[in-house]
Coordinates of C-alpha atoms in Angstrom, one line a residue:
X75 CA 103.9 95.2 69.1
X76 CA 107.1 94.7 71.1
X77 CA 108.2 91.3 72.5
X78 CA 107.6 92.5 76.1
X79 CA 104.1 93.7 75.2
X80 CA 103.4 90.3 73.6
X81 CA 104.4 88.6 76.9
X82 CA 102.0 90.9 78.8
X83 CA 99.1 90.1 76.5
X84 CA 99.5 86.3 77.0
X85 CA 100.0 86.5 80.7
X86 CA 99.9 90.0 82.3
X87 CA 101.1 88.7 85.6
X88 CA 104.1 86.6 84.3
X89 CA 106.6 89.4 85.0
X90 CA 105.6 89.9 88.7
X91 CA 107.9 87.8 90.9
X92 CA 106.2 85.2 93.1
X93 CA 109.0 85.2 95.6
X94 CA 111.3 87.9 97.0
X95 CA 111.4 90.9 99.3
X96 CA 110.2 94.5 98.7
X97 CA 113.4 95.5 96.8
X98 CA 112.8 92.6 94.4
X99 CA 109.2 93.7 93.9
X100 CA 110.2 97.3 93.2
X101 CA 112.9 96.1 90.8
X102 CA 110.5 93.9 89.0
X103 CA 107.7 96.5 88.5
X104 CA 110.2 99.0 87.2
X105 CA 111.0 96.5 84.4
X106 CA 107.4 96.0 83.4
X107 CA 106.5 97.4 80.0
X108 CA 104.6 100.6 79.7
X109 CA 101.5 100.9 77.5
X110 CA 101.3 103.4 74.6
X111 CA 98.3 105.7 74.5
X112 CA 96.6 103.5 71.8
X113 CA 97.2 100.3 73.8
X114 CA 95.9 101.9 77.0
X115 CA 92.8 103.2 75.3
X116 CA 92.1 99.8 73.7
X117 CA 92.6 98.0 77.0
X118 CA 90.3 100.4 78.8
X119 CA 87.5 99.9 76.2
X120 CA 87.8 96.1 76.4
X121 CA 87.5 96.3 80.2
X122 CA 84.5 98.7 80.1
X123 CA 82.6 97.0 77.2
X124 CA 83.5 93.4 77.7
X125 CA 84.7 93.1 81.3
X126 CA 88.1 91.9 80.0
X127 CA 90.2 91.2 83.1
X128 CA 93.3 90.6 81.1
X129 CA 93.1 94.2 79.8
X130 CA 92.6 95.4 83.4
X131 CA 95.7 93.5 84.4
X132 CA 97.8 95.1 81.7
X133 CA 96.7 98.6 82.8
X134 CA 97.4 97.8 86.5
X135 CA 100.8 96.3 85.7
X136 CA 102.0 99.2 83.6
X137 CA 101.3 101.6 86.4
X138 CA 102.7 99.7 89.4
X139 CA 105.9 101.8 89.2
X140 CA 103.7 104.9 89.6
X141 CA 102.4 103.5 93.0
X142 CA 106.0 102.8 94.1
X143 CA 107.0 106.4 93.2
X144 CA 104.1 108.0 95.0
X145 CA 104.6 105.8 98.1
X146 CA 108.1 107.2 98.5
X147 CA 106.6 110.6 99.3
X148 CA 105.0 109.2 102.4
X149 CA 107.7 107.1 104.0
X150 CA 108.4 109.9 106.5
X151 CA 105.2 109.1 108.4
X152 CA 106.8 106.0 110.0
X153 CA 104.7 103.4 108.2
X154 CA 106.2 100.4 106.2
X155 CA 106.6 101.2 102.5
X156 CA 105.3 97.8 101.6
X157 CA 102.0 98.6 103.2
X158 CA 101.9 102.0 101.6
X159 CA 102.4 100.4 98.2
X160 CA 99.7 97.8 99.0
X161 CA 97.2 100.6 99.8
X162 CA 98.3 102.5 96.7
X163 CA 97.7 99.4 94.6
X164 CA 94.2 99.3 95.9
X165 CA 93.7 102.9 94.7
X166 CA 95.2 102.0 91.3
X167 CA 92.8 99.2 90.8
X168 CA 89.9 101.5 91.7
X169 CA 91.2 104.0 89.1
X170 CA 91.4 101.3 86.4
X171 CA 87.9 100.2 87.1
X172 CA 86.5 103.8 86.8
X173 CA 88.8 105.0 84.0
X174 CA 87.1 106.4 80.9
X175 CA 89.4 106.7 77.9
X176 CA 87.0 109.0 76.1
X177 CA 87.7 111.8 78.7
X178 CA 90.9 112.7 76.9
X179 CA 93.4 112.1 79.7
X180 CA 95.9 109.3 80.3
X181 CA 95.4 106.8 83.1
X182 CA 98.6 108.0 84.9
X183 CA 97.0 111.4 85.5
X184 CA 93.7 109.9 86.6
X185 CA 95.2 107.3 88.8
X186 CA 97.3 109.6 90.9
X187 CA 94.2 110.9 92.7
X188 CA 93.0 107.4 93.6
X189 CA 96.4 106.2 94.7
X190 CA 97.1 109.2 97.0
X191 CA 93.5 109.0 98.4
X192 CA 94.0 105.4 99.5
X193 CA 97.5 106.1 101.0
X194 CA 96.2 109.2 102.8
X195 CA 93.3 107.2 104.3
X196 CA 95.7 104.5 105.5
X197 CA 98.0 107.1 107.1
X198 CA 95.2 108.9 108.8
X199 CA 93.9 105.6 110.3
X200 CA 97.3 104.5 111.5
X201 CA 99.2 107.6 112.6
X202 CA 98.3 108.5 116.1
X203 CA 99.1 112.2 115.7
X204 CA 96.5 112.8 113.0
X205 CA 93.3 112.1 114.9
X206 CA 92.3 115.8 114.6
X207 CA 92.6 115.7 110.8
X208 CA 88.9 114.8 110.3
X209 CA 87.8 117.5 107.8
X210 CA 88.9 117.8 104.2
X211 CA 90.7 121.1 105.0
X212 CA 92.5 119.6 107.9
X213 CA 93.7 116.6 105.8
X214 CA 94.9 119.0 103.2
X215 CA 96.8 121.0 105.8
X216 CA 98.3 117.9 107.3
X217 CA 99.7 116.5 104.1
X218 CA 101.0 119.9 102.8
X219 CA 102.3 121.6 105.9
X220 CA 105.7 119.9 106.0
X221 CA 106.5 120.6 102.3
X222 CA 105.3 124.2 102.6
X223 CA 107.5 124.8 105.7
X224 CA 110.5 123.4 103.7
X225 CA 109.8 125.7 100.8
X226 CA 109.4 128.7 103.1
X227 CA 112.7 128.0 104.8
X228 CA 114.6 127.5 101.5
X229 CA 116.9 130.3 100.7
X230 CA 116.8 131.9 104.2
X231 CA 119.8 132.4 106.4
X232 CA 121.1 129.6 108.7
X233 CA 119.3 131.0 111.8
X234 CA 115.9 131.0 110.1
X235 CA 116.5 127.6 108.5
X236 CA 117.2 126.0 111.8
X237 CA 114.2 127.7 113.4
X238 CA 111.5 125.0 113.3
X239 CA 108.5 127.2 114.0
X240 CA 106.7 129.4 111.5
X241 CA 106.7 133.2 111.8
X242 CA 103.4 135.1 111.9
X243 CA 103.8 136.0 108.2
X244 CA 104.5 132.3 107.3
X245 CA 101.5 131.1 109.2
X246 CA 99.3 133.7 107.4
X247 CA 100.8 132.5 104.1
X248 CA 100.1 128.8 104.7
X249 CA 96.5 129.6 105.9
X250 CA 95.8 131.7 102.8
X251 CA 97.3 129.1 100.4
X252 CA 95.4 126.1 101.9
X253 CA 92.2 128.1 102.8
X254 CA 92.2 127.2 106.5
X255 CA 92.2 129.3 109.6
X256 CA 95.4 130.6 111.1
X257 CA 94.6 128.8 114.4
X258 CA 94.3 125.5 112.5
X259 CA 97.8 126.0 111.1
X260 CA 99.3 126.7 114.5
X261 CA 97.5 123.7 116.1
X262 CA 98.7 121.3 113.3
X263 CA 102.2 122.6 113.5
X264 CA 102.3 122.0 117.2
X265 CA 101.0 118.5 116.8
X266 CA 103.5 117.6 114.1
X267 CA 106.6 119.2 115.6
X268 CA 106.0 118.7 119.3
X269 CA 108.1 116.0 121.0
X270 CA 106.9 113.6 123.6
X271 CA 106.7 114.8 127.2
X272 CA 108.2 112.7 129.9
X273 CA 105.7 111.6 132.5
X274 CA 108.3 111.1 135.2
X275 CA 110.9 113.6 136.5
X276 CA 114.1 113.7 134.5
X277 CA 116.5 114.8 137.2
X278 CA 119.4 113.3 139.2
X279 CA 119.4 115.7 142.1
X280 CA 117.6 115.1 145.5
X281 CA 115.4 118.1 145.2
X282 CA 111.7 117.9 144.9
X283 CA 110.7 117.6 141.2
X284 CA 107.3 117.6 139.6
X285 CA 106.2 116.1 136.3
X286 CA 102.8 115.3 134.7
X287 CA 102.7 111.9 136.5
X288 CA 102.4 113.7 139.8
X289 CA 99.0 115.1 138.8
X290 CA 97.5 111.8 137.7
X291 CA 95.1 110.0 140.0
X292 CA 96.1 106.4 140.9
X293 CA 93.0 104.3 140.4
X294 CA 94.8 101.0 139.9
X295 CA 93.3 99.6 143.1
X296 CA 89.7 100.6 142.4
X297 CA 87.6 97.4 142.4
X298 CA 86.2 97.8 138.9
X299 CA 89.6 98.5 137.5
X300 CA 91.0 95.4 139.2
X301 CA 88.3 93.2 137.6
X302 CA 88.9 94.8 134.2
X303 CA 92.6 94.3 134.5
X304 CA 92.2 90.6 135.4
X305 CA 89.8 90.0 132.5
X306 CA 92.1 91.8 130.1
X307 CA 95.1 89.8 131.3
X308 CA 93.2 86.6 130.8
X309 CA 92.2 87.5 127.3
X310 CA 95.7 88.6 126.4
X311 CA 97.1 85.3 127.6
X312 CA 95.0 82.2 127.5
X313 CA 92.2 84.0 125.6
X314 CA 94.4 84.9 122.6
X315 CA 95.9 81.4 122.6
X316 CA 92.4 79.8 122.5
X317 CA 91.3 82.2 119.8
X318 CA 94.3 81.3 117.6
X319 CA 93.4 77.6 118.0
X320 CA 90.2 78.1 116.0
X321 CA 92.2 79.2 112.9
X322 CA 93.6 77.0 110.2
X323 CA 97.4 76.9 110.1
X324 CA 97.8 79.5 107.3
X325 CA 95.4 82.0 108.9
X326 CA 97.1 81.5 112.3
X327 CA 100.5 82.2 110.9
X328 CA 99.4 85.3 109.0
X329 CA 97.9 86.7 112.2
X330 CA 101.0 85.8 114.3
X331 CA 103.3 87.4 111.7
X332 CA 101.3 90.5 111.3
X333 CA 100.3 91.2 114.9
X334 CA 102.0 89.0 117.4
X335 CA 105.7 88.8 116.3
X336 CA 108.5 91.2 116.9
X337 CA 111.8 90.7 115.1
X338 CA 115.2 91.3 116.7
X339 CA 115.3 94.8 115.1
X340 CA 111.9 95.6 116.6
X341 CA 110.5 96.2 113.1
X342 CA 107.6 93.8 113.6
X343 CA 106.6 90.7 111.7
X344 CA 106.3 90.1 108.0
X345 CA 104.5 92.6 105.6
X346 CA 101.6 91.8 103.4
X347 CA 103.9 91.5 100.4
X348 CA 106.3 89.2 102.1
X349 CA 103.5 86.8 103.2
X350 CA 102.0 87.0 99.7
X351 CA 105.3 86.0 98.2
X352 CA 105.7 83.1 100.5
X353 CA 102.2 81.7 99.8
X354 CA 102.2 82.5 96.1
X355 CA 99.1 84.7 96.3
X356 CA 98.3 88.4 96.0
X357 CA 98.8 90.8 99.0
X358 CA 95.1 91.6 98.8
X359 CA 94.3 87.9 99.3
X360 CA 96.6 87.9 102.4
X361 CA 94.7 90.9 103.8
X362 CA 91.3 89.1 103.1
X363 CA 92.5 86.1 105.0
X364 CA 93.7 88.3 107.9
X365 CA 90.3 90.1 108.1
X366 CA 88.4 86.8 108.2
X367 CA 90.8 85.4 110.8
X368 CA 90.3 88.4 113.0
X369 CA 86.6 88.0 112.9
X370 CA 86.9 84.4 113.9
X371 CA 89.2 85.3 116.8
X372 CA 86.8 88.1 117.9
X373 CA 83.9 85.7 118.0
X374 CA 86.0 83.2 120.0
X375 CA 87.1 85.9 122.5
X376 CA 83.6 87.0 123.0
X377 CA 82.5 83.5 123.7
X378 CA 85.4 83.1 126.2
X379 CA 84.5 86.3 128.0

């Protein structure tokens, strides 16, 4: 057994940095030792037959680099890579728990499904444009359409390459390959490629101009709306402050960093991994504290209302 493997056996978490940013984490996991087929099979049997958590830790650690690699495929959806990695790690742990070494496959092949499934679920819950992707076929379409469009445009002339929309033949090809309706391909392409529409007129001349905002009813002075607005403003101001006061200092700071803080670069507060590194715990533990804190705040807000 190599020296690095011996270190992993004594303390499987020793090589994971307790402090540092995402780049430090990625650098560290890429240096973690890989398991041989025999070591992986032995660890899986110890976990399954004896509940050996050290064996589970070794399997998780040796595949953290796989989660990082898979997470890079989804950074184009506008979500923090740190959070994508965290969700992928949850999938990896689920895979390790369910892995059966007697099936004749390596954990890396088995874990890919679980890692991608957790990341997909996270994206679908957090990306506003994907609310229509509710069926299995629609999800498959959403996660494959961009790559298939790129493949179809490859090798074409410049005019076709710069044309963003699919031709009728290309739509039919995508629908056939993904086993979905042609109309679903067109709808998903529109949702993914369409830009935002300005509500107000974008013109500098004095002529009459119409935009979507001209067709929206103004109900801001309707009595019920006024009461709702006042209640909402109260909860957003004093209510939030009172709700934060019921939390312990650590829980309060986690909520403030995750939900209430905006940095100068508008990138938001700290990620789960950054907070985990600061407090010397796992990112999953930070998320558990965050969930518990949110429940306390919700209860406090309900009592305030």
